[in-house]
PDB file of C-alpha atoms in Angstrom:
ATOM      1  CA  MET P   1      -7.484   9.156 -21.689  1.00 86.00           C
ATOM      2  CA  ILE P   2      -3.832   8.969 -21.132  1.00 96.00           C
ATOM      3  CA  ASN P   3      -2.398   9.195 -17.648  1.00 98.00           C
ATOM      4  CA  VAL P   4       0.106  11.612 -17.356  1.00 98.00           C
ATOM      5  CA  THR P   5       2.862  11.988 -14.595  1.00 98.00           C
ATOM      6  CA  LEU P   6       5.022  14.842 -14.552  1.00 98.00           C
ATOM      7  CA  VAL P   7       8.782  13.813 -13.237  1.00 98.00           C
ATOM      8  CA  PRO P   8      11.081  16.871 -12.776  1.00 97.00           C
ATOM      9  CA  ALA P   9      14.437  16.584 -13.651  1.00 97.00           C
ATOM     10  CA  LEU P  10      17.619  18.341 -13.781  1.00 96.00           C
ATOM     11  CA  SER P  11      17.163  22.071 -12.488  1.00 94.00           C
ATOM     12  CA  ASP P  12      13.855  22.921 -14.644  1.00 96.00           C
ATOM     13  CA  ASN P  13      13.082  19.823 -17.094  1.00 97.00           C
ATOM     14  CA  TYR P  14       9.947  17.815 -16.962  1.00 98.00           C
ATOM     15  CA  ILE P  15      10.154  14.123 -18.075  1.00 98.00           C
ATOM     16  CA  TYR P  16       6.642  12.761 -18.791  1.00 98.00           C
ATOM     17  CA  LEU P  17       5.535   9.278 -18.017  1.00 98.00           C
ATOM     18  CA  LEU P  18       2.325   8.399 -20.255  1.00 98.00           C
ATOM     19  CA  LYS P  19       0.215   5.026 -19.464  1.00 98.00           C
ATOM     20  CA  MET P  20      -2.216   4.475 -22.140  1.00 97.00           C
ATOM     21  CA  GLU P  21      -5.519   3.041 -21.569  1.00 95.00           C
ATOM     22  CA  ASN P  22      -4.367  -0.337 -23.025  1.00 96.00           C
ATOM     23  CA  GLY P  23      -1.631  -0.660 -20.216  1.00 97.00           C
ATOM     24  CA  ALA P  24       1.284   0.582 -22.693  1.00 98.00           C
ATOM     25  CA  VAL P  25       4.077   3.104 -20.984  1.00 98.00           C
ATOM     26  CA  ALA P  26       6.114   5.681 -22.995  1.00 98.00           C
ATOM     27  CA  ILE P  27       8.453   8.197 -21.548  1.00 98.00           C
ATOM     28  CA  VAL P  28       8.840  11.630 -23.409  1.00 98.00           C
ATOM     29  CA  ASP P  29      12.075  13.390 -23.285  1.00 98.00           C
ATOM     30  CA  PRO P  30      14.013  11.714 -20.361  1.00 98.00           C
ATOM     31  CA  GLY P  31      16.827  14.165 -19.763  1.00 97.00           C
ATOM     32  CA  GLU P  32      18.228  11.975 -16.996  1.00 97.00           C
ATOM     33  CA  ALA P  33      17.747   8.269 -16.055  1.00 98.00           C
ATOM     34  CA  ALA P  34      17.508   8.152 -12.252  1.00 97.00           C
ATOM     35  CA  PRO P  35      14.177  10.323 -11.497  1.00 98.00           C
ATOM     36  CA  ILE P  36      12.040   8.549 -14.140  1.00 98.00           C
ATOM     37  CA  LEU P  37      13.696   5.130 -13.043  1.00 98.00           C
ATOM     38  CA  GLU P  38      12.451   5.958  -9.323  1.00 98.00           C
ATOM     39  CA  VAL P  39       8.774   6.525 -10.658  1.00 98.00           C
ATOM     40  CA  LEU P  40       8.747   3.418 -12.657  1.00 98.00           C
ATOM     41  CA  LYS P  41       9.669   1.320  -9.820  1.00 97.00           C
ATOM     42  CA  SER P  42       7.564   2.945  -7.527  1.00 98.00           C
ATOM     43  CA  LYS P  43       4.396   2.464  -9.943  1.00 97.00           C
ATOM     44  CA  ASN P  44       5.732  -1.174 -10.950  1.00 97.00           C
ATOM     45  CA  LEU P  45       5.943  -0.131 -14.593  1.00 98.00           C
ATOM     46  CA  THR P  46       7.734  -1.162 -17.635  1.00 98.00           C
ATOM     47  CA  PRO P  47       8.190   1.289 -20.383  1.00 98.00           C
ATOM     48  CA  ASP P  48       7.430   0.325 -23.735  1.00 98.00           C
ATOM     49  CA  CYS P  49       9.075   3.363 -25.568  1.00 98.00           C
ATOM     50  CA  ILE P  50      10.695   6.736 -25.460  1.00 98.00           C
ATOM     51  CA  LEU P  51       9.258   9.482 -27.376  1.00 98.00           C
ATOM     52  CA  ASN P  52      12.058  12.264 -28.073  1.00 98.00           C
ATOM     53  CA  THR P  53      11.471  15.531 -29.326  1.00 98.00           C
ATOM     54  CA  HIS P  54      14.831  16.808 -29.942  1.00 96.00           C
ATOM     55  CA  HIS P  55      18.502  16.157 -29.660  1.00 95.00           C
ATOM     56  CA  HIS P  56      19.696  18.482 -26.829  1.00 93.00           C
ATOM     57  CA  TRP P  57      21.393  16.944 -23.891  1.00 93.00           C
ATOM     58  CA  ASP P  58      18.782  17.756 -21.329  1.00 93.00           C
ATOM     59  CA  HIS P  59      16.031  15.869 -23.420  1.00 96.00           C
ATOM     60  CA  VAL P  60      18.149  12.736 -24.292  1.00 95.00           C
ATOM     61  CA  ASN P  61      20.892  12.056 -21.717  1.00 96.00           C
ATOM     62  CA  GLY P  62      18.510   9.626 -19.896  1.00 97.00           C
ATOM     63  CA  ILE P  63      17.990   7.139 -22.863  1.00 98.00           C
ATOM     64  CA  SER P  64      21.236   5.222 -22.541  1.00 97.00           C
ATOM     65  CA  GLY P  65      19.977   4.429 -18.739  1.00 97.00           C
ATOM     66  CA  LEU P  66      16.878   3.581 -19.645  1.00 98.00           C
ATOM     67  CA  GLN P  67      17.965   1.095 -22.186  1.00 98.00           C
ATOM     68  CA  LYS P  68      20.356  -0.342 -19.996  1.00 98.00           C
ATOM     69  CA  ALA P  69      17.406  -0.858 -17.316  1.00 98.00           C
ATOM     70  CA  PHE P  70      15.093  -2.175 -20.248  1.00 98.00           C
ATOM     71  CA  PRO P  71      16.745  -3.644 -23.142  1.00 97.00           C
ATOM     72  CA  ASP P  72      13.573  -4.048 -25.113  1.00 97.00           C
ATOM     73  CA  ILE P  73      12.621  -0.404 -24.991  1.00 98.00           C
ATOM     74  CA  ALA P  74      11.908   1.269 -28.384  1.00 97.00           C
ATOM     75  CA  VAL P  75      13.150   5.172 -29.005  1.00 97.00           C
ATOM     76  CA  TYR P  76      11.389   7.036 -31.159  1.00 97.00           C
ATOM     77  CA  THR P  77      13.149  10.480 -32.304  1.00 95.00           C
ATOM     78  CA  PRO P  78      12.734  13.166 -35.089  1.00 95.00           C
ATOM     79  CA  GLU P  79      14.442  10.546 -37.456  1.00 94.00           C
ATOM     80  CA  ASN P  80      12.366   7.186 -36.166  1.00 94.00           C
ATOM     81  CA  ARG P  81       8.762   8.226 -35.415  1.00 94.00           C
ATOM     82  CA  PRO P  82       5.385   6.143 -34.546  1.00 96.00           C
ATOM     83  CA  SER P  83       2.173   6.778 -36.002  1.00 95.00           C
ATOM     84  CA  GLU P  84       0.174   5.368 -33.339  1.00 96.00           C
ATOM     85  CA  PHE P  85       0.993   4.183 -29.670  1.00 96.00           C
ATOM     86  CA  GLY P  86      -1.110   2.342 -26.980  1.00 96.00           C
ATOM     87  CA  GLY P  87      -3.941   2.126 -29.049  1.00 95.00           C
ATOM     88  CA  GLU P  88      -4.109   5.887 -29.813  1.00 97.00           C
ATOM     89  CA  ARG P  89      -3.455   7.836 -33.194  1.00 97.00           C
ATOM     90  CA  LEU P  90      -0.135   9.944 -32.476  1.00 98.00           C
ATOM     91  CA  GLU P  91       0.321  12.731 -34.920  1.00 97.00           C
ATOM     92  CA  ILE P  92       3.814  14.198 -35.325  1.00 97.00           C
ATOM     93  CA  LEU P  93       4.004  18.061 -35.737  1.00 98.00           C
ATOM     94  CA  GLU P  94       7.139  19.095 -37.680  1.00 97.00           C
ATOM     95  CA  THR P  95       8.320  22.217 -35.514  1.00 98.00           C
ATOM     96  CA  PRO P  96      11.603  23.329 -36.456  1.00 98.00           C
ATOM     97  CA  GLY P  97      13.230  26.559 -34.685  1.00 97.00           C
ATOM     98  CA  HIS P  98      14.737  25.781 -31.446  1.00 97.00           C
ATOM     99  CA  THR P  99      16.454  23.066 -33.443  1.00 97.00           C
ATOM    100  CA  LEU P 100      15.972  22.234 -37.060  1.00 97.00           C
ATOM    101  CA  ASP P 101      14.878  18.675 -36.368  1.00 96.00           C
ATOM    102  CA  HIS P 102      12.314  19.507 -33.545  1.00 98.00           C
ATOM    103  CA  ILE P 103       9.023  17.850 -33.549  1.00 98.00           C
ATOM    104  CA  CYS P 104       5.919  17.805 -31.310  1.00 98.00           C
ATOM    105  CA  TYR P 105       3.603  14.850 -30.225  1.00 98.00           C
ATOM    106  CA  HIS P 106      -0.025  15.119 -30.501  1.00 98.00           C
ATOM    107  CA  PHE P 107      -2.504  12.701 -29.108  1.00 98.00           C
ATOM    108  CA  PRO P 108      -5.815  14.079 -30.686  1.00 98.00           C
ATOM    109  CA  GLU P 109      -8.031  11.602 -29.130  1.00 97.00           C
ATOM    110  CA  SER P 110      -6.747  12.535 -25.444  1.00 97.00           C
ATOM    111  CA  ARG P 111      -6.315  16.064 -26.528  1.00 98.00           C
ATOM    112  CA  MET P 112      -2.643  16.455 -25.442  1.00 98.00           C
ATOM    113  CA  ALA P 113       0.453  17.743 -26.981  1.00 98.00           C
ATOM    114  CA  PHE P 114       3.963  17.014 -25.927  1.00 98.00           C
ATOM    115  CA  THR P 115       5.722  20.381 -27.173  1.00 98.00           C
ATOM    116  CA  GLY P 116       9.253  19.997 -26.063  1.00 98.00           C
ATOM    117  CA  ASP P 117      11.157  23.387 -26.347  1.00 97.00           C
ATOM    118  CA  THR P 118       8.972  24.781 -29.308  1.00 98.00           C
ATOM    119  CA  LEU P 119       5.903  25.976 -27.030  1.00 98.00           C
ATOM    120  CA  PHE P 120       6.240  26.615 -23.360  1.00 98.00           C
ATOM    121  CA  SER P 121       3.866  28.328 -21.207  1.00 98.00           C
ATOM    122  CA  MET P 122       3.599  31.682 -21.868  1.00 98.00           C
ATOM    123  CA  GLY P 123       6.969  31.239 -23.897  1.00 98.00           C
ATOM    124  CA  CYS P 124       8.759  29.563 -26.732  1.00 98.00           C
ATOM    125  CA  GLY P 125      12.321  28.087 -27.112  1.00 97.00           C
ATOM    126  CA  ARG P 126      15.478  29.883 -27.958  1.00 96.00           C
ATOM    127  CA  LEU P 127      16.492  29.935 -31.739  1.00 97.00           C
ATOM    128  CA  PHE P 128      19.588  27.758 -31.547  1.00 96.00           C
ATOM    129  CA  GLU P 129      19.325  26.406 -35.124  1.00 97.00           C
ATOM    130  CA  GLY P 130      16.266  27.712 -36.900  1.00 96.00           C
ATOM    131  CA  THR P 131      15.167  31.168 -38.190  1.00 97.00           C
ATOM    132  CA  PRO P 132      12.389  33.463 -36.696  1.00 97.00           C
ATOM    133  CA  GLU P 133      10.221  32.464 -39.629  1.00 97.00           C
ATOM    134  CA  GLN P 134      10.778  28.781 -39.135  1.00 98.00           C
ATOM    135  CA  MET P 135       9.547  28.941 -35.513  1.00 98.00           C
ATOM    136  CA  TRP P 136       6.756  31.387 -36.238  1.00 98.00           C
ATOM    137  CA  GLU P 137       5.551  28.852 -38.790  1.00 98.00           C
ATOM    138  CA  SER P 138       5.921  26.089 -36.023  1.00 98.00           C
ATOM    139  CA  LEU P 139       3.983  27.864 -33.331  1.00 98.00           C
ATOM    140  CA  GLN P 140       1.217  28.400 -35.936  1.00 98.00           C
ATOM    141  CA  ARG P 141       0.941  24.379 -36.418  1.00 98.00           C
ATOM    142  CA  ILE P 142       0.760  24.130 -32.523  1.00 98.00           C
ATOM    143  CA  ALA P 143      -1.930  27.059 -32.488  1.00 98.00           C
ATOM    144  CA  ALA P 144      -4.169  25.204 -35.144  1.00 98.00           C
ATOM    145  CA  LEU P 145      -4.605  22.324 -32.961  1.00 98.00           C
ATOM    146  CA  PRO P 146      -8.224  22.194 -30.795  1.00 98.00           C
ATOM    147  CA  ASP P 147      -8.205  24.963 -28.304  1.00 98.00           C
ATOM    148  CA  ASN P 148      -8.786  22.342 -25.617  1.00 98.00           C
ATOM    149  CA  THR P 149      -5.500  20.568 -26.455  1.00 98.00           C
ATOM    150  CA  GLN P 150      -3.432  20.123 -23.133  1.00 98.00           C
ATOM    151  CA  ILE P 151      -0.064  21.622 -23.554  1.00 98.00           C
ATOM    152  CA  TYR P 152       3.042  19.684 -21.912  1.00 98.00           C
ATOM    153  CA  CYS P 153       6.184  21.350 -22.610  1.00 98.00           C
ATOM    154  CA  GLY P 154       9.871  20.583 -21.653  1.00 97.00           C
ATOM    155  CA  HIS P 155      10.776  23.066 -18.893  1.00 97.00           C
ATOM    156  CA  GLU P 156       9.396  24.726 -15.857  1.00 97.00           C
ATOM    157  CA  TYR P 157       9.818  28.430 -17.211  1.00 96.00           C
ATOM    158  CA  THR P 158       6.208  29.422 -16.881  1.00 98.00           C
ATOM    159  CA  LEU P 159       6.906  32.421 -14.137  1.00 97.00           C
ATOM    160  CA  SER P 160       9.817  34.273 -15.925  1.00 96.00           C
ATOM    161  CA  ASN P 161       8.036  33.885 -19.105  1.00 98.00           C
ATOM    162  CA  GLY P 162       4.876  35.225 -17.713  1.00 98.00           C
ATOM    163  CA  ARG P 163       6.629  38.237 -16.281  1.00 97.00           C
ATOM    164  CA  PHE P 164       8.082  38.976 -19.681  1.00 97.00           C
ATOM    165  CA  CYS P 165       4.845  38.554 -21.361  1.00 98.00           C
ATOM    166  CA  LEU P 166       3.374  41.294 -18.870  1.00 97.00           C
ATOM    167  CA  SER P 167       6.369  43.671 -19.789  1.00 97.00           C
ATOM    168  CA  ILE P 168       4.715  43.403 -23.069  1.00 97.00           C
ATOM    169  CA  GLU P 169       0.853  43.427 -22.633  1.00 98.00           C
ATOM    170  CA  PRO P 170       0.376  45.064 -19.267  1.00 98.00           C
ATOM    171  CA  GLU P 171      -3.415  45.627 -19.393  1.00 98.00           C
ATOM    172  CA  ASN P 172      -3.830  41.911 -20.608  1.00 98.00           C
ATOM    173  CA  LYS P 173      -6.411  40.865 -17.828  1.00 98.00           C
ATOM    174  CA  ALA P 174      -5.973  36.861 -18.824  1.00 98.00           C
ATOM    175  CA  LEU P 175      -2.257  37.298 -18.626  1.00 98.00           C
ATOM    176  CA  GLN P 176      -2.529  39.236 -15.123  1.00 98.00           C
ATOM    177  CA  GLU P 177      -4.775  36.192 -13.788  1.00 98.00           C
ATOM    178  CA  ARG P 178      -2.503  33.536 -15.160  1.00 98.00           C
ATOM    179  CA  VAL P 179       0.651  34.931 -13.878  1.00 98.00           C
ATOM    180  CA  GLU P 180      -1.151  35.223 -10.464  1.00 98.00           C
ATOM    181  CA  GLU P 181      -1.892  31.748 -10.548  1.00 98.00           C
ATOM    182  CA  VAL P 182       1.358  30.756 -11.689  1.00 98.00           C
ATOM    183  CA  GLU P 183       3.112  32.768  -8.765  1.00 98.00           C
ATOM    184  CA  GLY P 184       0.771  30.782  -6.505  1.00 98.00           C
ATOM    185  CA  LEU P 185       1.546  27.315  -7.686  1.00 98.00           C
ATOM    186  CA  ARG P 186       5.430  27.810  -7.737  1.00 97.00           C
ATOM    187  CA  ALA P 187       5.121  29.324  -4.070  1.00 97.00           C
ATOM    188  CA  ALA P 188       3.314  26.051  -3.221  1.00 98.00           C
ATOM    189  CA  GLY P 189       6.054  23.847  -4.996  1.00 96.00           C
ATOM    190  CA  LYS P 190       3.626  22.715  -7.698  1.00 97.00           C
ATOM    191  CA  PRO P 191       3.742  22.652 -11.554  1.00 98.00           C
ATOM    192  CA  THR P 192       2.232  24.880 -13.916  1.00 98.00           C
ATOM    193  CA  LEU P 193       1.497  22.573 -16.549  1.00 98.00           C
ATOM    194  CA  PRO P 194      -0.417  21.005 -18.556  1.00 98.00           C
ATOM    195  CA  VAL P 195      -1.995  24.450 -19.700  1.00 98.00           C
ATOM    196  CA  SER P 196      -4.872  24.597 -22.389  1.00 98.00           C
ATOM    197  CA  LEU P 197      -3.764  25.909 -25.767  1.00 98.00           C
ATOM    198  CA  ALA P 198      -6.857  28.023 -25.361  1.00 98.00           C
ATOM    199  CA  LEU P 199      -5.280  29.767 -22.469  1.00 98.00           C
ATOM    200  CA  GLU P 200      -1.823  29.878 -24.196  1.00 98.00           C
ATOM    201  CA  LYS P 201      -3.715  31.921 -27.054  1.00 98.00           C
ATOM    202  CA  GLN P 202      -4.746  34.392 -24.459  1.00 98.00           C
ATOM    203  CA  THR P 203      -1.672  34.835 -22.733  1.00 98.00           C
ATOM    204  CA  ASN P 204       1.549  34.152 -24.633  1.00 98.00           C
ATOM    205  CA  ILE P 205       2.902  36.703 -26.556  1.00 98.00           C
ATOM    206  CA  PHE P 206       4.663  34.744 -29.225  1.00 98.00           C
ATOM    207  CA  LEU P 207       1.420  33.174 -30.288  1.00 97.00           C
ATOM    208  CA  ARG P 208      -0.049  36.535 -30.269  1.00 96.00           C
ATOM    209  CA  ALA P 209       2.532  38.071 -32.476  1.00 97.00           C
ATOM    210  CA  GLY P 210       0.671  38.226 -35.658  1.00 96.00           C
ATOM    211  CA  SER P 211       3.762  37.927 -37.876  1.00 97.00           C
ATOM    212  CA  ALA P 212       6.977  36.501 -38.289  1.00 97.00           C
ATOM    213  CA  GLU P 213       8.703  40.075 -38.285  1.00 97.00           C
ATOM    214  CA  ARG P 214       6.726  40.971 -34.793  1.00 98.00           C
ATOM    215  CA  PHE P 215       7.632  37.585 -33.645  1.00 98.00           C
ATOM    216  CA  ALA P 216      11.412  38.043 -34.446  1.00 97.00           C
ATOM    217  CA  GLN P 217      11.268  41.349 -32.480  1.00 97.00           C
ATOM    218  CA  LEU P 218       9.565  39.800 -29.312  1.00 98.00           C
ATOM    219  CA  ARG P 219      12.068  36.821 -29.102  1.00 97.00           C
ATOM    220  CA  ALA P 220      15.163  39.047 -29.532  1.00 97.00           C
ATOM    221  CA  LEU P 221      13.608  41.139 -26.805  1.00 97.00           C
ATOM    222  CA  LYS P 222      13.117  37.948 -24.594  1.00 95.00           C
ATOM    223  CA  ASP P 223      16.746  36.918 -24.973  1.00 94.00           C
ATOM    224  CA  LYS P 224      17.801  39.859 -23.098  1.00 92.00           C
ATOM    225  CA  PHE P 225      15.235  40.098 -20.746  1.00 91.00           C
TER     226      PHE P 225
END
């Protein structure tokens, strides 16, 4: 299994530090360099590569600082992709919508998916470049993964997302329980991630929309929420 460390960055981003069973180290979406450099130093780790989901500044701005500190670090992007890392197979999911080039990283053996700004817990990314149809299809690709997949997304938006979902499905018992859990975690200063795909299917109204048309309606409502 992969050992994952969540590293808070900027105002609400997460950078993920992955240590593989064979010792290889990857960094997912370094929006800034300082916090991840601090964690690497504290753990005495040298990163082998960066895995980037999309081109937005809050997911890439730390890359240059990491390259300066570790000149040999490899950088994988939507244009330059690995098919394995650290002895594990790595599946690249095409997930346009938030941006046209967005990808997600899925480690099937470790049952982990790093979904960037496509899928959030009880939410999804804004459509800055893609269409509702593209985003709906992208969410369906993630939903097709095994239910026990652990979802690691790019931002700590879970509480506000959950409150929006409750405004749409107020009688959803699983959703009520998840929001209550999230309120407790945030009050204690703890992250709400990772979350299982199975729970997302019960609580995320965007995954539960049923059609691209309904998804578009919900996304428009969320944009004004």
